[in-house]
């Protein structure tokens, strides 16, 4: 057993952010989810039993996401938006076509079932190998392969219907 080094958490920020975006379907929600995940992890020392830091962080990210989703469902309220509010301009550094495409892809991923979304996020977003994803999600490698195949098909089909 070893202690998780808080100094190394920044090494995984990009992968966690991409995973969070795929889970939430929103850049802003992804930023909040990663921040909440790091806040939870940093509240006390964490001890890992032979697992990689990234696997632990991904599992914690998923648990924080599910917890937030349950809390949100329990408090579900409607908000009326003011139609006279001026839209916020995007920074000039943002490529509109790329940003729109990324939003569509992440939105499609966020609509998958939990099992398929987790497999797709682990392999295609975070970049884990099939073996690493199977260990991180505590399923067999064949299960990862099957879920990933179905997830990719659904995302491709959904993106095809939006265009």
mmCIF file of C-alpha atoms in Angstrom:
data_model
loop_
_atom_site.group_PDB
_atom_site.id
_atom_site.type_symbol
_atom_site.label_atom_id
_atom_site.label_comp_id
_atom_site.label_asym_id
_atom_site.label_seq_id
_atom_site.Cartn_x
_atom_site.Cartn_y
_atom_site.Cartn_z
ATOM 1 C CA UNK A 1 0.000 0.000 0.000
ATOM 2 C CA UNK A 2 1.278 3.460 -0.863
ATOM 3 C CA UNK A 3 0.039 6.994 -0.360
ATOM 4 C CA UNK A 4 -1.266 8.960 -3.337
ATOM 5 C CA UNK A 5 1.113 11.845 -3.974
ATOM 6 C CA UNK A 6 -0.925 15.081 -4.166
ATOM 7 C CA UNK A 7 1.928 16.678 -6.127
ATOM 8 C CA UNK A 8 1.376 14.217 -9.007
ATOM 9 C CA UNK A 9 -2.334 14.970 -9.449
ATOM 10 C CA UNK A 10 -1.642 17.626 -12.069
ATOM 11 C CA UNK A 11 -0.054 14.976 -14.304
ATOM 12 C CA UNK A 12 -3.510 13.529 -14.942
ATOM 13 C CA UNK A 13 -5.515 16.732 -15.341
ATOM 14 C CA UNK A 14 -5.979 16.556 -19.135
ATOM 15 C CA UNK A 15 -7.149 12.939 -19.112
ATOM 16 C CA UNK A 16 -9.512 13.542 -16.206
ATOM 17 C CA UNK A 17 -10.921 16.623 -17.899
ATOM 18 C CA UNK A 18 -11.614 14.709 -21.121
ATOM 19 C CA UNK A 19 -13.242 11.914 -19.123
ATOM 20 C CA UNK A 20 -15.352 14.415 -17.189
ATOM 21 C CA UNK A 21 -16.431 16.151 -20.403
ATOM 22 C CA UNK A 22 -17.537 12.822 -21.835
ATOM 23 C CA UNK A 23 -19.485 12.053 -18.662
ATOM 24 C CA UNK A 24 -21.192 15.426 -18.409
ATOM 25 C CA UNK A 25 -21.452 16.493 -22.043
ATOM 26 C CA UNK A 26 -20.436 20.037 -21.098
ATOM 27 C CA UNK A 27 -17.048 21.758 -20.828
ATOM 28 C CA UNK A 28 -18.163 23.865 -17.897
ATOM 29 C CA UNK A 29 -19.638 20.921 -16.002
ATOM 30 C CA UNK A 30 -16.479 18.939 -16.741
ATOM 31 C CA UNK A 31 -14.328 21.660 -15.188
ATOM 32 C CA UNK A 32 -16.537 21.658 -12.093
ATOM 33 C CA UNK A 33 -16.469 17.854 -11.893
ATOM 34 C CA UNK A 34 -12.671 17.697 -12.062
ATOM 35 C CA UNK A 35 -12.386 20.450 -9.472
ATOM 36 C CA UNK A 36 -14.838 18.651 -7.157
ATOM 37 C CA UNK A 37 -12.941 15.385 -7.666
ATOM 38 C CA UNK A 38 -9.620 16.967 -6.732
ATOM 39 C CA UNK A 39 -11.242 18.701 -3.745
ATOM 40 C CA UNK A 40 -12.574 15.355 -2.510
ATOM 41 C CA UNK A 41 -9.238 13.595 -2.981
ATOM 42 C CA UNK A 42 -7.264 16.337 -1.251
ATOM 43 C CA UNK A 43 -9.448 16.379 1.893
ATOM 44 C CA UNK A 44 -7.349 13.618 3.444
ATOM 45 C CA UNK A 45 -4.428 11.322 2.606
ATOM 46 C CA UNK A 46 -5.384 8.560 0.151
ATOM 47 C CA UNK A 47 -3.788 5.114 0.171
ATOM 48 C CA UNK A 48 -3.705 2.972 -2.960
ATOM 49 C CA UNK A 49 -3.581 -0.805 -2.928
ATOM 50 C CA UNK A 50 -1.462 -1.633 -5.961
ATOM 51 C CA UNK A 51 -3.480 0.420 -8.425
ATOM 52 C CA UNK A 52 -2.296 3.187 -10.706
ATOM 53 C CA UNK A 53 -2.947 6.803 -9.709
ATOM 54 C CA UNK A 54 -4.975 7.359 -12.878
ATOM 55 C CA UNK A 55 -7.264 4.390 -12.178
ATOM 56 C CA UNK A 56 -7.954 5.695 -8.691
ATOM 57 C CA UNK A 57 -8.603 9.210 -9.980
ATOM 58 C CA UNK A 58 -10.963 7.945 -12.701
ATOM 59 C CA UNK A 59 -12.924 5.850 -10.222
ATOM 60 C CA UNK A 60 -13.196 8.823 -7.862
ATOM 61 C CA UNK A 61 -14.260 11.071 -10.765
ATOM 62 C CA UNK A 62 -16.979 8.601 -11.699
ATOM 63 C CA UNK A 63 -18.199 8.336 -8.098
ATOM 64 C CA UNK A 64 -18.322 12.128 -7.686
ATOM 65 C CA UNK A 65 -20.224 12.375 -10.978
ATOM 66 C CA UNK A 66 -22.780 9.755 -9.919
ATOM 67 C CA UNK A 67 -23.171 11.380 -6.513
ATOM 68 C CA UNK A 68 -23.760 14.791 -8.091
ATOM 69 C CA UNK A 69 -26.262 13.300 -10.519
ATOM 70 C CA UNK A 70 -28.226 11.672 -7.673
ATOM 71 C CA UNK A 71 -28.205 14.932 -5.706
ATOM 72 C CA UNK A 72 -29.343 16.899 -8.757
ATOM 73 C CA UNK A 73 -32.149 14.443 -9.465
ATOM 74 C CA UNK A 74 -33.331 14.761 -5.860
ATOM 75 C CA UNK A 75 -33.440 18.587 -6.091
ATOM 76 C CA UNK A 76 -34.645 18.838 -9.700
ATOM 77 C CA UNK A 77 -36.007 22.338 -10.331
ATOM 78 C CA UNK A 78 -36.799 24.374 -13.435
ATOM 79 C CA UNK A 79 -35.209 27.714 -14.206
ATOM 80 C CA UNK A 80 -36.703 30.219 -16.635
ATOM 81 C CA UNK A 81 -34.039 31.962 -18.666
ATOM 82 C CA UNK A 82 -34.282 35.659 -19.391
ATOM 83 C CA UNK A 83 -34.685 35.934 -23.165
ATOM 84 C CA UNK A 84 -33.300 39.461 -23.203
ATOM 85 C CA UNK A 85 -29.851 38.449 -21.959
ATOM 86 C CA UNK A 86 -27.114 39.116 -24.504
ATOM 87 C CA UNK A 87 -25.102 36.047 -25.512
ATOM 88 C CA UNK A 88 -21.496 35.867 -24.362
ATOM 89 C CA UNK A 89 -18.960 36.150 -27.163
ATOM 90 C CA UNK A 90 -16.484 33.279 -27.515
ATOM 91 C CA UNK A 91 -12.790 34.184 -27.317
ATOM 92 C CA UNK A 92 -11.191 34.663 -30.729
ATOM 93 C CA UNK A 93 -8.758 31.819 -29.980
ATOM 94 C CA UNK A 94 -11.592 29.269 -30.101
ATOM 95 C CA UNK A 95 -12.088 27.595 -33.473
ATOM 96 C CA UNK A 96 -15.902 27.539 -33.852
ATOM 97 C CA UNK A 97 -16.013 24.461 -36.092
ATOM 98 C CA UNK A 98 -13.779 22.435 -33.801
ATOM 99 C CA UNK A 99 -15.607 23.577 -30.682
ATOM 100 C CA UNK A 100 -19.001 22.706 -32.162
ATOM 101 C CA UNK A 101 -17.770 19.293 -33.275
ATOM 102 C CA UNK A 102 -16.268 18.573 -29.849
ATOM 103 C CA UNK A 103 -19.482 19.614 -28.112
ATOM 104 C CA UNK A 104 -21.509 17.315 -30.380
ATOM 105 C CA UNK A 105 -19.203 14.357 -29.780
ATOM 106 C CA UNK A 106 -19.106 14.844 -26.015
ATOM 107 C CA UNK A 107 -22.876 15.369 -25.900
ATOM 108 C CA UNK A 108 -23.385 12.100 -27.803
ATOM 109 C CA UNK A 109 -21.032 10.284 -25.427
ATOM 110 C CA UNK A 110 -22.816 11.689 -22.382
ATOM 111 C CA UNK A 111 -26.102 10.196 -23.611
ATOM 112 C CA UNK A 112 -24.746 6.619 -23.627
ATOM 113 C CA UNK A 113 -25.619 4.159 -20.878
ATOM 114 C CA UNK A 114 -23.205 4.271 -17.933
ATOM 115 C CA UNK A 115 -21.473 0.999 -18.890
ATOM 116 C CA UNK A 116 -20.877 1.972 -22.513
ATOM 117 C CA UNK A 117 -19.871 5.541 -21.615
ATOM 118 C CA UNK A 118 -17.320 4.331 -19.053
ATOM 119 C CA UNK A 119 -15.719 1.932 -21.554
ATOM 120 C CA UNK A 120 -15.557 4.587 -24.285
ATOM 121 C CA UNK A 121 -14.180 7.208 -21.912
ATOM 122 C CA UNK A 122 -11.532 4.831 -20.561
ATOM 123 C CA UNK A 123 -10.268 3.760 -23.996
ATOM 124 C CA UNK A 124 -10.944 6.621 -26.420
ATOM 125 C CA UNK A 125 -10.894 9.665 -24.154
ATOM 126 C CA UNK A 126 -8.422 8.786 -21.404
ATOM 127 C CA UNK A 127 -6.298 6.493 -23.557
ATOM 128 C CA UNK A 128 -6.130 3.417 -21.345
ATOM 129 C CA UNK A 129 -5.323 0.082 -22.936
ATOM 130 C CA UNK A 130 -8.075 -2.537 -23.024
ATOM 131 C CA UNK A 131 -6.349 -4.365 -20.171
ATOM 132 C CA UNK A 132 -6.017 -1.192 -18.073
ATOM 133 C CA UNK A 133 -9.647 -0.256 -18.725
ATOM 134 C CA UNK A 134 -10.811 -3.730 -17.700
ATOM 135 C CA UNK A 135 -8.867 -3.482 -14.446
ATOM 136 C CA UNK A 136 -10.032 0.068 -13.751
ATOM 137 C CA UNK A 137 -13.699 -0.779 -14.376
ATOM 138 C CA UNK A 138 -13.402 -4.210 -12.737
ATOM 139 C CA UNK A 139 -14.781 -6.159 -15.704
ATOM 140 C CA UNK A 140 -13.332 -8.667 -18.162
ATOM 141 C CA UNK A 141 -11.419 -7.435 -21.181
ATOM 142 C CA UNK A 142 -14.004 -8.998 -23.522
ATOM 143 C CA UNK A 143 -16.699 -6.939 -21.790
ATOM 144 C CA UNK A 144 -14.710 -3.774 -22.474
ATOM 145 C CA UNK A 145 -14.357 -4.736 -26.144
ATOM 146 C CA UNK A 146 -18.085 -5.370 -26.513
ATOM 147 C CA UNK A 147 -19.157 -2.191 -24.696
ATOM 148 C CA UNK A 148 -16.675 -0.086 -26.629
ATOM 149 C CA UNK A 149 -17.871 -1.456 -29.974
ATOM 150 C CA UNK A 150 -21.529 -0.741 -29.144
ATOM 151 C CA UNK A 151 -20.684 2.697 -27.716
ATOM 152 C CA UNK A 152 -18.770 3.734 -30.839
ATOM 153 C CA UNK A 153 -21.636 2.564 -33.045
ATOM 154 C CA UNK A 154 -24.196 4.572 -31.066
ATOM 155 C CA UNK A 155 -22.082 7.731 -31.041
ATOM 156 C CA UNK A 156 -21.454 7.447 -34.795
ATOM 157 C CA UNK A 157 -25.151 6.847 -35.455
ATOM 158 C CA UNK A 158 -26.156 9.799 -33.273
ATOM 159 C CA UNK A 159 -23.655 12.122 -34.919
ATOM 160 C CA UNK A 160 -24.878 10.969 -38.334
ATOM 161 C CA UNK A 161 -28.453 11.898 -37.467
ATOM 162 C CA UNK A 162 -27.453 15.389 -36.265
ATOM 163 C CA UNK A 163 -25.806 16.369 -39.537
#
